[in-house]
Amino acid sequence: MSTTASTTSARTPTTGAAHRYGDPSTRWALLGAETMLSREPRINTRQRWEYEDGLVLNGVYGVYRDTGDVRFLDYVRTNIDEFVQPDGTIRHYAYDEFNLDHVNNGKAILDLLEETGDERYRAAADTLFDQLQHQPRTSEGSFWHKRIYPDQVWLDGLYMGSVFYARYCALVGRSDLVDDVVRQFTNAYDLTLDPATGLCRHAYDATRSMYWADAETGLSPHVWLRALGWFAMAMVDVQAYLPQDHPGRAQIRTNLGALLTALQRYADPATNLWFQIPDQAGRPMNYLESSGSLMVLSAIATSLRLGYLAGPGWDEALERGWTHAREQFLSITAEGWVNVHKMCQVAGLGGATRRDGSYAYYMSEPIVTNDHKGYGPFLLLATEMERRR
């Protein structure tokens, strides 16, 4: 494994004095990736196979692709190699949980496979693909989010499992599965759409039996910003792995445009950022949330670069959101490390604590700093913004 940077000019200063708060000239993606190398050389000291780590590794890999600095590629490889063994087995991964979250790190595995050709990464990717081939499904054909959440579709799961599904199929030539990949996305949109707002609810219960589910629609009570962010990023990313002429690709792009347009209607007018519950901006305790706002802005930025969004106002909305995101969510420590603040630590439905999807529930989850579910989207968005320079 290489340990020498391809250039020294890519390195950024390590003192906080070198950067001003919210400074638009700072290379935020590069500084954020440098921060990870210094502050978290091991991305998961608990030895747990966790989806949010893959999100950060994807962000660091993007910085490697843009800078050519192999330290960032080495960081991805070192941290994935904590889990992927010489025979391709994945330590601390539980196949039989049928948990879509466990598949997300497969994107970093595919990055390494394409960079190195190492067959152990192919074996690890094969295992994750095999999970999806046996993943339980709802009557509509959608993957269950987890085995412990039967007949439930969560928007988070499209980012976790179905983008990898599409990319793997494209890599190995499984064109017979393209329709199924598309089905995961179009089903999720159709099943969770709230026509009154144009936004998608957090989750859907096909049985209508969960205590959080509407008895008629099966929908959870609220939209949740980060779920919308996961879904928007997933709809952007998947298009790279679908045939250009497949009608499902056009439908996914149409759905993406409709969702982003609806989200823009609910953006905070002062900042072009979004609240934890986007369509409840005026309610007490609701707050501008970083992880979901960064995800939505990242989806907009990538869509603009790839030509997925058209019409006036998008560039201005993106630039204004990024300006306020730097001011609202980012700080730099005395060491010169980036902190990302104001993120919901976690939110879900059901489980041992009977998470009921109510407004009070979403307001009750801790607000934290530097959780990987927010740090990864920061890296992804910052990388896109630097590409616009």
mmCIF file of C-alpha atoms in Angstrom:
data_model
loop_
_atom_site.group_PDB
_atom_site.id
_atom_site.type_symbol
_atom_site.label_atom_id
_atom_site.label_comp_id
_atom_site.label_asym_id
_atom_site.label_seq_id
_atom_site.Cartn_x
_atom_site.Cartn_y
_atom_site.Cartn_z
ATOM 1 C CA MET A 1 0.000 0.000 0.000
ATOM 2 C CA SER A 2 1.328 3.416 -0.910
ATOM 3 C CA THR A 3 1.908 5.834 1.954
ATOM 4 C CA THR A 4 3.471 8.760 0.069
ATOM 5 C CA ALA A 5 1.349 11.672 -1.090
ATOM 6 C CA SER A 6 1.513 12.367 -4.801
ATOM 7 C CA THR A 7 1.934 16.062 -4.083
ATOM 8 C CA THR A 8 2.774 18.168 -1.093
ATOM 9 C CA SER A 9 0.826 21.152 -2.371
ATOM 10 C CA ALA A 10 -2.442 19.339 -1.670
ATOM 11 C CA ARG A 11 -1.815 19.548 2.060
ATOM 12 C CA THR A 12 -3.599 22.314 3.915
ATOM 13 C CA PRO A 13 -2.393 24.248 6.953
ATOM 14 C CA THR A 14 -3.060 22.589 10.294
ATOM 15 C CA THR A 15 -3.592 25.739 12.331
ATOM 16 C CA GLY A 16 -6.986 27.221 12.861
ATOM 17 C CA ALA A 17 -5.570 30.710 12.236
ATOM 18 C CA ALA A 18 -5.161 29.822 8.561
ATOM 19 C CA HIS A 19 -8.931 29.711 8.055
ATOM 20 C CA ARG A 20 -11.677 32.178 8.780
ATOM 21 C CA TYR A 21 -15.072 31.116 10.068
ATOM 22 C CA GLY A 22 -17.278 30.392 7.059
ATOM 23 C CA ASP A 23 -14.526 31.449 4.637
ATOM 24 C CA PRO A 24 -15.626 30.714 1.045
ATOM 25 C CA SER A 25 -11.997 30.476 -0.114
ATOM 26 C CA THR A 26 -11.166 27.575 2.198
ATOM 27 C CA ARG A 27 -10.869 24.238 0.435
ATOM 28 C CA TRP A 28 -13.390 22.693 2.787
ATOM 29 C CA ALA A 29 -13.401 19.204 1.294
ATOM 30 C CA LEU A 30 -9.631 18.945 1.468
ATOM 31 C CA LEU A 31 -9.545 20.361 4.992
ATOM 32 C CA GLY A 32 -12.327 17.983 6.038
ATOM 33 C CA ALA A 33 -10.513 14.959 4.626
ATOM 34 C CA GLU A 34 -7.269 16.043 6.306
ATOM 35 C CA THR A 35 -9.250 16.290 9.525
ATOM 36 C CA MET A 36 -10.357 12.673 9.257
ATOM 37 C CA LEU A 37 -6.794 11.475 8.698
ATOM 38 C CA SER A 38 -5.598 13.353 11.776
ATOM 39 C CA ARG A 39 -8.536 13.080 14.152
ATOM 40 C CA GLU A 40 -9.845 9.625 13.233
ATOM 41 C CA PRO A 41 -7.113 7.524 11.635
ATOM 42 C CA ARG A 42 -9.277 4.518 12.545
ATOM 43 C CA ILE A 43 -12.786 5.408 11.513
ATOM 44 C CA ASN A 44 -14.455 2.863 13.803
ATOM 45 C CA THR A 45 -12.569 2.076 16.983
ATOM 46 C CA ARG A 46 -15.503 -0.008 18.231
ATOM 47 C CA GLN A 47 -14.910 -2.590 15.495
ATOM 48 C CA ARG A 48 -18.459 -2.319 14.185
ATOM 49 C CA TRP A 49 -19.505 -2.545 10.540
ATOM 50 C CA GLU A 50 -21.515 0.699 10.393
ATOM 51 C CA TYR A 51 -23.081 2.330 7.369
ATOM 52 C CA GLU A 52 -22.167 5.898 8.260
ATOM 53 C CA ASP A 53 -18.461 5.051 8.066
ATOM 54 C CA GLY A 54 -18.912 4.138 4.426
ATOM 55 C CA LEU A 55 -20.510 7.530 3.858
ATOM 56 C CA VAL A 56 -17.379 9.269 5.169
ATOM 57 C CA LEU A 57 -15.076 6.947 3.222
ATOM 58 C CA ASN A 58 -16.971 7.783 0.035
ATOM 59 C CA GLY A 59 -16.382 11.455 0.806
ATOM 60 C CA VAL A 60 -12.668 10.941 1.436
ATOM 61 C CA TYR A 61 -12.407 8.881 -1.747
ATOM 62 C CA GLY A 62 -13.936 11.771 -3.689
ATOM 63 C CA VAL A 63 -11.169 14.045 -2.365
ATOM 64 C CA TYR A 64 -8.598 11.475 -3.510
ATOM 65 C CA ARG A 65 -10.135 11.433 -6.984
ATOM 66 C CA ASP A 66 -9.995 15.225 -7.208
ATOM 67 C CA THR A 67 -6.520 15.741 -5.708
ATOM 68 C CA GLY A 68 -4.632 12.573 -6.649
ATOM 69 C CA ASP A 69 -3.262 12.503 -3.101
ATOM 70 C CA VAL A 70 -2.902 8.781 -2.362
ATOM 71 C CA ARG A 71 -3.002 9.348 1.402
ATOM 72 C CA PHE A 72 -6.751 9.606 1.038
ATOM 73 C CA LEU A 73 -6.997 6.363 -0.932
ATOM 74 C CA ASP A 74 -4.777 4.709 1.684
ATOM 75 C CA TYR A 75 -7.162 5.930 4.373
ATOM 76 C CA VAL A 76 -10.126 4.288 2.675
ATOM 77 C CA ARG A 77 -8.210 1.056 2.140
ATOM 78 C CA THR A 78 -6.775 0.870 5.653
ATOM 79 C CA ASN A 79 -10.186 1.322 7.222
ATOM 80 C CA ILE A 80 -11.992 -1.134 4.937
ATOM 81 C CA ASP A 81 -9.175 -3.643 5.522
ATOM 82 C CA GLU A 82 -10.012 -3.580 9.220
ATOM 83 C CA PHE A 83 -13.049 -5.606 8.169
ATOM 84 C CA VAL A 84 -12.456 -7.262 4.779
ATOM 85 C CA GLN A 85 -10.242 -10.286 5.366
ATOM 86 C CA PRO A 86 -7.776 -11.933 2.945
ATOM 87 C CA ASP A 87 -10.437 -14.435 1.876
ATOM 88 C CA GLY A 88 -13.018 -11.694 1.311
ATOM 89 C CA THR A 89 -15.112 -12.363 4.390
ATOM 90 C CA ILE A 90 -16.286 -9.292 6.302
ATOM 91 C CA ARG A 91 -15.637 -9.196 10.032
ATOM 92 C CA HIS A 92 -18.553 -8.109 12.212
ATOM 93 C CA TYR A 93 -21.013 -8.278 9.300
ATOM 94 C CA ALA A 94 -24.179 -10.306 9.958
ATOM 95 C CA TYR A 95 -25.658 -11.608 6.705
ATOM 96 C CA ASP A 96 -28.704 -13.170 8.328
ATOM 97 C CA GLU A 97 -29.880 -9.854 9.812
ATOM 98 C CA PHE A 98 -30.870 -8.845 6.254
ATOM 99 C CA ASN A 99 -30.118 -5.266 7.199
ATOM 100 C CA LEU A 100 -29.852 -2.847 4.264
ATOM 101 C CA ASP A 101 -27.629 -0.604 6.386
ATOM 102 C CA HIS A 102 -24.961 -3.321 6.249
ATOM 103 C CA VAL A 103 -24.716 -2.969 2.469
ATOM 104 C CA ASN A 104 -23.787 0.716 2.309
ATOM 105 C CA ASN A 105 -20.068 0.160 2.959
ATOM 106 C CA GLY A 106 -20.071 -1.947 -0.186
ATOM 107 C CA LYS A 107 -19.668 1.252 -2.219
ATOM 108 C CA ALA A 108 -16.238 1.786 -0.657
ATOM 109 C CA ILE A 109 -15.449 -1.859 -1.346
ATOM 110 C CA LEU A 110 -16.308 -1.353 -5.016
ATOM 111 C CA ASP A 111 -14.138 1.777 -5.100
ATOM 112 C CA LEU A 112 -11.212 -0.317 -3.873
ATOM 113 C CA LEU A 113 -11.992 -3.157 -6.263
ATOM 114 C CA GLU A 114 -11.891 -0.762 -9.202
ATOM 115 C CA GLU A 115 -8.703 0.908 -7.900
ATOM 116 C CA THR A 116 -6.770 -2.260 -7.091
ATOM 117 C CA GLY A 117 -8.367 -5.257 -8.797
ATOM 118 C CA ASP A 118 -7.865 -7.157 -5.534
ATOM 119 C CA GLU A 119 -10.133 -10.207 -5.677
ATOM 120 C CA ARG A 120 -10.885 -10.177 -1.960
ATOM 121 C CA TYR A 121 -12.875 -6.981 -2.535
ATOM 122 C CA ARG A 122 -14.794 -8.750 -5.270
ATOM 123 C CA ALA A 123 -15.566 -11.606 -2.867
ATOM 124 C CA ALA A 124 -16.792 -9.150 -0.224
ATOM 125 C CA ALA A 125 -18.981 -7.370 -2.781
ATOM 126 C CA ASP A 126 -20.350 -10.731 -3.926
ATOM 127 C CA THR A 127 -21.459 -11.437 -0.353
ATOM 128 C CA LEU A 128 -23.318 -8.138 -0.056
ATOM 129 C CA PHE A 129 -24.967 -8.693 -3.437
ATOM 130 C CA ASP A 130 -26.020 -12.170 -2.321
ATOM 131 C CA GLN A 131 -27.698 -10.630 0.716
ATOM 132 C CA LEU A 132 -29.783 -8.468 -1.595
ATOM 133 C CA GLN A 133 -30.685 -11.455 -3.724
ATOM 134 C CA HIS A 134 -32.199 -13.069 -0.636
ATOM 135 C CA GLN A 135 -33.477 -9.901 1.061
ATOM 136 C CA PRO A 136 -37.115 -10.307 2.166
ATOM 137 C CA ARG A 137 -39.566 -8.155 0.211
ATOM 138 C CA THR A 138 -42.940 -6.545 0.587
ATOM 139 C CA SER A 139 -45.840 -7.603 -1.618
ATOM 140 C CA GLU A 140 -44.908 -4.709 -3.943
ATOM 141 C CA GLY A 141 -41.419 -6.142 -4.437
ATOM 142 C CA SER A 142 -39.554 -3.654 -2.246
ATOM 143 C CA PHE A 143 -36.770 -4.750 0.056
ATOM 144 C CA TRP A 144 -37.586 -4.883 3.754
ATOM 145 C CA HIS A 145 -35.420 -2.365 5.573
ATOM 146 C CA LYS A 146 -34.253 -5.032 8.020
ATOM 147 C CA ARG A 147 -35.321 -8.494 9.043
ATOM 148 C CA ILE A 148 -36.446 -7.068 12.392
ATOM 149 C CA TYR A 149 -38.663 -4.552 10.540
ATOM 150 C CA PRO A 150 -40.783 -6.856 8.381
ATOM 151 C CA ASP A 151 -42.757 -5.437 5.451
ATOM 152 C CA GLN A 152 -41.342 -1.950 6.044
ATOM 153 C CA VAL A 153 -39.791 0.353 3.451
ATOM 154 C CA TRP A 154 -37.648 3.181 4.842
ATOM 155 C CA LEU A 155 -36.309 5.886 2.535
ATOM 156 C CA ASP A 156 -32.878 5.450 4.145
ATOM 157 C CA GLY A 157 -32.676 1.977 2.645
ATOM 158 C CA LEU A 158 -32.506 3.192 -0.942
ATOM 159 C CA TYR A 159 -29.183 4.866 -0.236
ATOM 160 C CA MET A 160 -27.953 1.963 1.869
ATOM 161 C CA GLY A 161 -28.754 -0.940 -0.425
ATOM 162 C CA SER A 162 -30.099 -0.053 -3.827
ATOM 163 C CA VAL A 163 -27.321 2.210 -5.092
ATOM 164 C CA PHE A 164 -24.824 -0.574 -4.390
ATOM 165 C CA TYR A 165 -27.253 -2.997 -6.056
ATOM 166 C CA ALA A 166 -27.268 -0.903 -9.238
ATOM 167 C CA ARG A 167 -23.510 -0.374 -9.255
ATOM 168 C CA TYR A 168 -22.737 -4.049 -8.692
ATOM 169 C CA CYS A 169 -25.115 -5.097 -11.462
ATOM 170 C CA ALA A 170 -23.485 -2.650 -13.864
ATOM 171 C CA LEU A 171 -20.022 -3.894 -12.892
ATOM 172 C CA VAL A 172 -20.756 -7.588 -13.451
ATOM 173 C CA GLY A 173 -23.172 -7.213 -16.351
ATOM 174 C CA ARG A 174 -26.395 -8.263 -14.622
ATOM 175 C CA SER A 175 -28.651 -6.336 -17.000
ATOM 176 C CA ASP A 176 -31.441 -8.775 -16.150
ATOM 177 C CA LEU A 177 -31.771 -7.040 -12.774
ATOM 178 C CA VAL A 178 -32.039 -3.435 -13.984
ATOM 179 C CA ASP A 179 -35.837 -3.500 -13.829
ATOM 180 C CA ASP A 180 -35.645 -4.644 -10.210
ATOM 181 C CA VAL A 181 -33.200 -1.881 -9.308
ATOM 182 C CA VAL A 182 -35.566 0.660 -10.832
ATOM 183 C CA ARG A 183 -38.517 -0.915 -9.019
ATOM 184 C CA GLN A 184 -36.851 -0.264 -5.649
ATOM 185 C CA PHE A 185 -36.712 3.463 -6.402
ATOM 186 C CA THR A 186 -40.071 3.971 -8.075
ATOM 187 C CA ASN A 187 -41.856 1.882 -5.462
ATOM 188 C CA ALA A 188 -40.284 3.855 -2.628
ATOM 189 C CA TYR A 189 -41.342 7.146 -4.177
ATOM 190 C CA ASP A 190 -44.884 6.038 -4.980
ATOM 191 C CA LEU A 191 -45.461 4.314 -1.638
ATOM 192 C CA THR A 192 -44.193 7.155 0.570
ATOM 193 C CA LEU A 193 -45.299 10.245 -1.376
ATOM 194 C CA ASP A 194 -47.494 12.705 0.507
ATOM 195 C CA PRO A 195 -49.469 14.429 -2.264
ATOM 196 C CA ALA A 196 -50.305 17.378 -0.029
ATOM 197 C CA THR A 197 -46.658 18.440 0.270
ATOM 198 C CA GLY A 198 -44.861 16.645 -2.562
ATOM 199 C CA LEU A 199 -42.497 15.266 0.076
ATOM 200 C CA CYS A 200 -42.010 11.611 0.973
ATOM 201 C CA ARG A 201 -42.772 10.276 4.432
ATOM 202 C CA HIS A 202 -40.000 8.557 6.369
ATOM 203 C CA ALA A 203 -41.381 5.026 5.991
ATOM 204 C CA TYR A 204 -44.182 2.741 4.821
ATOM 205 C CA ASP A 205 -45.624 -0.381 6.457
ATOM 206 C CA ALA A 206 -47.170 -2.699 3.890
ATOM 207 C CA THR A 207 -49.242 -4.454 6.585
ATOM 208 C CA ARG A 208 -50.625 -1.210 8.101
ATOM 209 C CA SER A 209 -50.192 -2.933 11.472
ATOM 210 C CA MET A 210 -47.337 -1.004 13.093
ATOM 211 C CA TYR A 211 -48.365 1.448 15.792
ATOM 212 C CA TRP A 212 -46.681 4.266 13.873
ATOM 213 C CA ALA A 213 -48.414 3.484 10.557
ATOM 214 C CA ASP A 214 -51.539 5.129 9.198
ATOM 215 C CA ALA A 215 -54.273 2.484 9.050
ATOM 216 C CA GLU A 216 -55.245 3.414 5.482
ATOM 217 C CA THR A 217 -51.955 4.402 3.810
ATOM 218 C CA GLY A 218 -49.368 2.583 5.904
ATOM 219 C CA LEU A 219 -47.335 5.802 6.079
ATOM 220 C CA SER A 220 -45.394 7.073 9.066
ATOM 221 C CA PRO A 221 -46.734 10.307 10.579
ATOM 222 C CA HIS A 222 -44.085 12.742 9.321
ATOM 223 C CA VAL A 223 -41.526 13.517 6.709
ATOM 224 C CA TRP A 224 -38.005 13.552 8.181
ATOM 225 C CA LEU A 225 -35.275 15.664 6.649
ATOM 226 C CA ARG A 226 -32.425 13.156 6.693
ATOM 227 C CA ALA A 227 -34.602 10.437 5.173
ATOM 228 C CA LEU A 228 -35.373 12.841 2.329
ATOM 229 C CA GLY A 229 -31.664 13.574 2.025
ATOM 230 C CA TRP A 230 -30.762 9.886 1.812
ATOM 231 C CA PHE A 231 -33.420 9.363 -0.849
ATOM 232 C CA ALA A 232 -32.458 12.390 -2.929
ATOM 233 C CA MET A 233 -28.765 11.435 -2.943
ATOM 234 C CA ALA A 234 -29.677 7.862 -3.847
ATOM 235 C CA MET A 235 -31.798 8.963 -6.803
ATOM 236 C CA VAL A 236 -28.890 11.069 -8.044
ATOM 237 C CA ASP A 237 -26.254 8.362 -7.608
ATOM 238 C CA VAL A 238 -28.185 5.455 -9.098
ATOM 239 C CA GLN A 239 -28.561 7.100 -12.481
ATOM 240 C CA ALA A 240 -24.855 6.599 -13.208
ATOM 241 C CA TYR A 241 -25.383 2.834 -13.203
ATOM 242 C CA LEU A 242 -28.566 2.552 -15.264
ATOM 243 C CA PRO A 243 -28.694 2.274 -19.062
ATOM 244 C CA GLN A 244 -29.188 5.679 -20.657
ATOM 245 C CA ASP A 245 -32.205 4.466 -22.627
ATOM 246 C CA HIS A 246 -33.976 2.630 -19.811
ATOM 247 C CA PRO A 247 -37.361 4.307 -19.167
ATOM 248 C CA GLY A 248 -36.937 3.777 -15.429
ATOM 249 C CA ARG A 249 -33.916 6.061 -15.420
ATOM 250 C CA ALA A 250 -36.042 8.897 -16.808
ATOM 251 C CA GLN A 251 -38.731 8.194 -14.220
ATOM 252 C CA ILE A 252 -36.241 8.313 -11.375
ATOM 253 C CA ARG A 253 -34.945 11.643 -12.688
ATOM 254 C CA THR A 254 -38.506 12.978 -12.876
ATOM 255 C CA ASN A 255 -39.164 11.859 -9.292
ATOM 256 C CA LEU A 256 -35.893 13.403 -8.153
ATOM 257 C CA GLY A 257 -36.785 16.730 -9.743
ATOM 258 C CA ALA A 258 -40.225 16.699 -8.177
ATOM 259 C CA LEU A 259 -38.840 15.906 -4.721
ATOM 260 C CA LEU A 260 -36.131 18.564 -4.877
ATOM 261 C CA THR A 261 -38.652 21.121 -6.135
ATOM 262 C CA ALA A 262 -40.959 20.292 -3.238
ATOM 263 C CA LEU A 263 -38.074 20.516 -0.788
ATOM 264 C CA GLN A 264 -37.153 23.920 -2.163
ATOM 265 C CA ARG A 265 -40.648 25.137 -1.320
ATOM 266 C CA TYR A 266 -40.023 24.197 2.312
ATOM 267 C CA ALA A 267 -36.492 25.618 2.580
ATOM 268 C CA ASP A 268 -35.952 28.251 5.254
ATOM 269 C CA PRO A 269 -36.237 31.580 3.363
ATOM 270 C CA ALA A 270 -33.430 33.176 5.360
ATOM 271 C CA THR A 271 -30.813 30.459 4.783
ATOM 272 C CA ASN A 272 -32.024 27.999 2.131
ATOM 273 C CA LEU A 273 -31.451 25.219 4.670
ATOM 274 C CA TRP A 274 -34.031 22.812 6.066
ATOM 275 C CA PHE A 275 -35.617 21.982 9.391
ATOM 276 C CA GLN A 276 -35.569 18.598 11.096
ATOM 277 C CA ILE A 277 -39.244 18.261 10.138
ATOM 278 C CA PRO A 278 -39.212 20.327 6.937
ATOM 279 C CA ASP A 279 -42.924 21.048 6.634
ATOM 280 C CA GLN A 280 -43.292 22.074 10.301
ATOM 281 C CA ALA A 281 -40.902 25.024 10.331
ATOM 282 C CA GLY A 282 -42.931 27.195 12.686
ATOM 283 C CA ARG A 283 -43.399 24.656 15.473
ATOM 284 C CA PRO A 284 -41.525 24.989 18.763
ATOM 285 C CA MET A 285 -38.231 23.076 19.078
ATOM 286 C CA ASN A 286 -37.869 22.454 15.345
ATOM 287 C CA TYR A 287 -34.367 23.379 14.184
ATOM 288 C CA LEU A 288 -32.193 23.740 11.110
ATOM 289 C CA GLU A 289 -30.549 20.320 10.877
ATOM 290 C CA SER A 290 -27.136 19.886 9.279
ATOM 291 C CA SER A 291 -26.940 16.309 7.999
ATOM 292 C CA GLY A 292 -30.149 16.425 5.997
ATOM 293 C CA SER A 293 -29.518 19.963 4.750
ATOM 294 C CA LEU A 294 -26.033 18.967 3.552
ATOM 295 C CA MET A 295 -27.473 15.878 1.849
ATOM 296 C CA VAL A 296 -30.140 17.845 -0.001
ATOM 297 C CA LEU A 297 -27.618 20.473 -1.083
ATOM 298 C CA SER A 298 -25.262 17.710 -2.220
ATOM 299 C CA ALA A 299 -28.049 16.161 -4.302
ATOM 300 C CA ILE A 300 -28.755 19.555 -5.876
ATOM 301 C CA ALA A 301 -25.070 20.235 -6.555
ATOM 302 C CA THR A 302 -24.440 16.853 -8.153
ATOM 303 C CA SER A 303 -27.657 17.092 -10.164
ATOM 304 C CA LEU A 304 -26.592 20.452 -11.543
ATOM 305 C CA ARG A 305 -23.142 19.158 -12.510
ATOM 306 C CA LEU A 306 -24.617 16.133 -14.279
ATOM 307 C CA GLY A 307 -27.456 17.996 -15.946
ATOM 308 C CA TYR A 308 -30.239 16.341 -13.953
ATOM 309 C CA LEU A 309 -31.831 19.664 -12.920
ATOM 310 C CA ALA A 310 -33.016 22.396 -15.217
ATOM 311 C CA GLY A 311 -34.678 25.732 -14.761
ATOM 312 C CA PRO A 312 -33.791 29.061 -13.156
ATOM 313 C CA GLY A 313 -32.886 29.547 -9.530
ATOM 314 C CA TRP A 314 -31.114 26.306 -8.697
ATOM 315 C CA ASP A 315 -27.571 27.658 -8.816
ATOM 316 C CA GLU A 316 -28.479 30.623 -6.640
ATOM 317 C CA ALA A 317 -30.319 28.402 -4.159
ATOM 318 C CA LEU A 318 -27.321 26.063 -3.922
ATOM 319 C CA GLU A 319 -24.791 28.833 -3.421
ATOM 320 C CA ARG A 320 -26.944 30.532 -0.799
ATOM 321 C CA GLY A 321 -27.484 27.258 1.048
ATOM 322 C CA TRP A 322 -23.765 26.472 1.033
ATOM 323 C CA THR A 323 -22.929 29.953 2.330
ATOM 324 C CA HIS A 324 -25.321 29.576 5.252
ATOM 325 C CA ALA A 325 -24.333 25.939 5.850
ATOM 326 C CA ARG A 326 -20.733 27.062 6.400
ATOM 327 C CA GLU A 327 -21.911 29.693 8.851
ATOM 328 C CA GLN A 328 -24.574 27.636 10.635
ATOM 329 C CA PHE A 329 -22.923 24.217 10.799
ATOM 330 C CA LEU A 330 -19.106 24.418 10.495
ATOM 331 C CA SER A 331 -16.325 25.495 12.822
ATOM 332 C CA ILE A 332 -12.558 25.005 12.856
ATOM 333 C CA THR A 333 -10.678 23.950 15.962
ATOM 334 C CA ALA A 334 -7.329 25.232 17.203
ATOM 335 C CA GLU A 335 -5.750 22.187 15.517
ATOM 336 C CA GLY A 336 -7.231 23.248 12.200
ATOM 337 C CA TRP A 337 -9.809 20.449 12.194
ATOM 338 C CA VAL A 338 -13.335 20.868 10.832
ATOM 339 C CA ASN A 339 -16.279 20.308 13.167
ATOM 340 C CA VAL A 340 -19.773 19.775 11.762
ATOM 341 C CA HIS A 341 -22.505 20.718 14.241
ATOM 342 C CA LYS A 342 -26.290 20.608 14.728
ATOM 343 C CA MET A 343 -27.047 17.121 13.453
ATOM 344 C CA CYS A 344 -29.674 14.694 14.657
ATOM 345 C CA GLN A 345 -27.778 11.725 16.025
ATOM 346 C CA VAL A 346 -30.257 9.075 14.897
ATOM 347 C CA ALA A 347 -33.933 8.607 14.137
ATOM 348 C CA GLY A 348 -35.958 5.549 13.259
ATOM 349 C CA LEU A 349 -39.284 3.845 13.786
ATOM 350 C CA GLY A 350 -40.288 1.007 16.056
ATOM 351 C CA GLY A 351 -37.705 -0.978 17.964
ATOM 352 C CA ALA A 352 -37.298 -1.570 21.665
ATOM 353 C CA THR A 353 -37.899 2.082 22.520
ATOM 354 C CA ARG A 354 -41.139 2.171 20.495
ATOM 355 C CA ARG A 355 -40.167 5.107 18.319
ATOM 356 C CA ASP A 356 -43.569 6.299 17.158
ATOM 357 C CA GLY A 357 -42.612 8.800 14.447
ATOM 358 C CA SER A 358 -44.390 11.654 16.209
ATOM 359 C CA TYR A 359 -43.193 15.246 16.135
ATOM 360 C CA ALA A 360 -42.224 14.920 19.799
ATOM 361 C CA TYR A 361 -40.160 11.854 18.980
ATOM 362 C CA TYR A 362 -38.101 13.569 16.261
ATOM 363 C CA MET A 363 -37.485 16.515 18.588
ATOM 364 C CA SER A 364 -36.322 14.172 21.359
ATOM 365 C CA GLU A 365 -33.327 12.669 19.582
ATOM 366 C CA PRO A 366 -29.925 14.130 20.593
ATOM 367 C CA ILE A 367 -28.342 16.911 18.547
ATOM 368 C CA VAL A 368 -24.634 16.189 18.173
ATOM 369 C CA THR A 369 -21.363 17.221 16.502
ATOM 370 C CA ASN A 370 -19.246 15.220 14.021
ATOM 371 C CA ASP A 371 -21.469 12.184 13.737
ATOM 372 C CA HIS A 372 -20.442 10.464 10.509
ATOM 373 C CA LYS A 373 -24.012 10.716 9.187
ATOM 374 C CA GLY A 374 -23.395 14.457 8.924
ATOM 375 C CA TYR A 375 -19.663 14.547 8.327
ATOM 376 C CA GLY A 376 -19.923 12.367 5.222
ATOM 377 C CA PRO A 377 -22.471 14.635 3.491
ATOM 378 C CA PHE A 378 -20.308 17.636 4.395
ATOM 379 C CA LEU A 379 -17.404 16.044 2.499
ATOM 380 C CA LEU A 380 -19.617 15.152 -0.455
ATOM 381 C CA LEU A 381 -21.123 18.635 -0.703
ATOM 382 C CA ALA A 382 -17.828 20.443 -0.159
ATOM 383 C CA THR A 383 -16.261 18.356 -2.926
ATOM 384 C CA GLU A 384 -19.062 19.296 -5.311
ATOM 385 C CA MET A 385 -18.728 22.977 -4.423
ATOM 386 C CA GLU A 386 -14.979 22.895 -5.074
ATOM 387 C CA ARG A 387 -15.652 21.331 -8.466
ATOM 388 C CA ARG A 388 -17.772 24.383 -9.300
ATOM 389 C CA ARG A 389 -14.862 26.782 -8.853
#
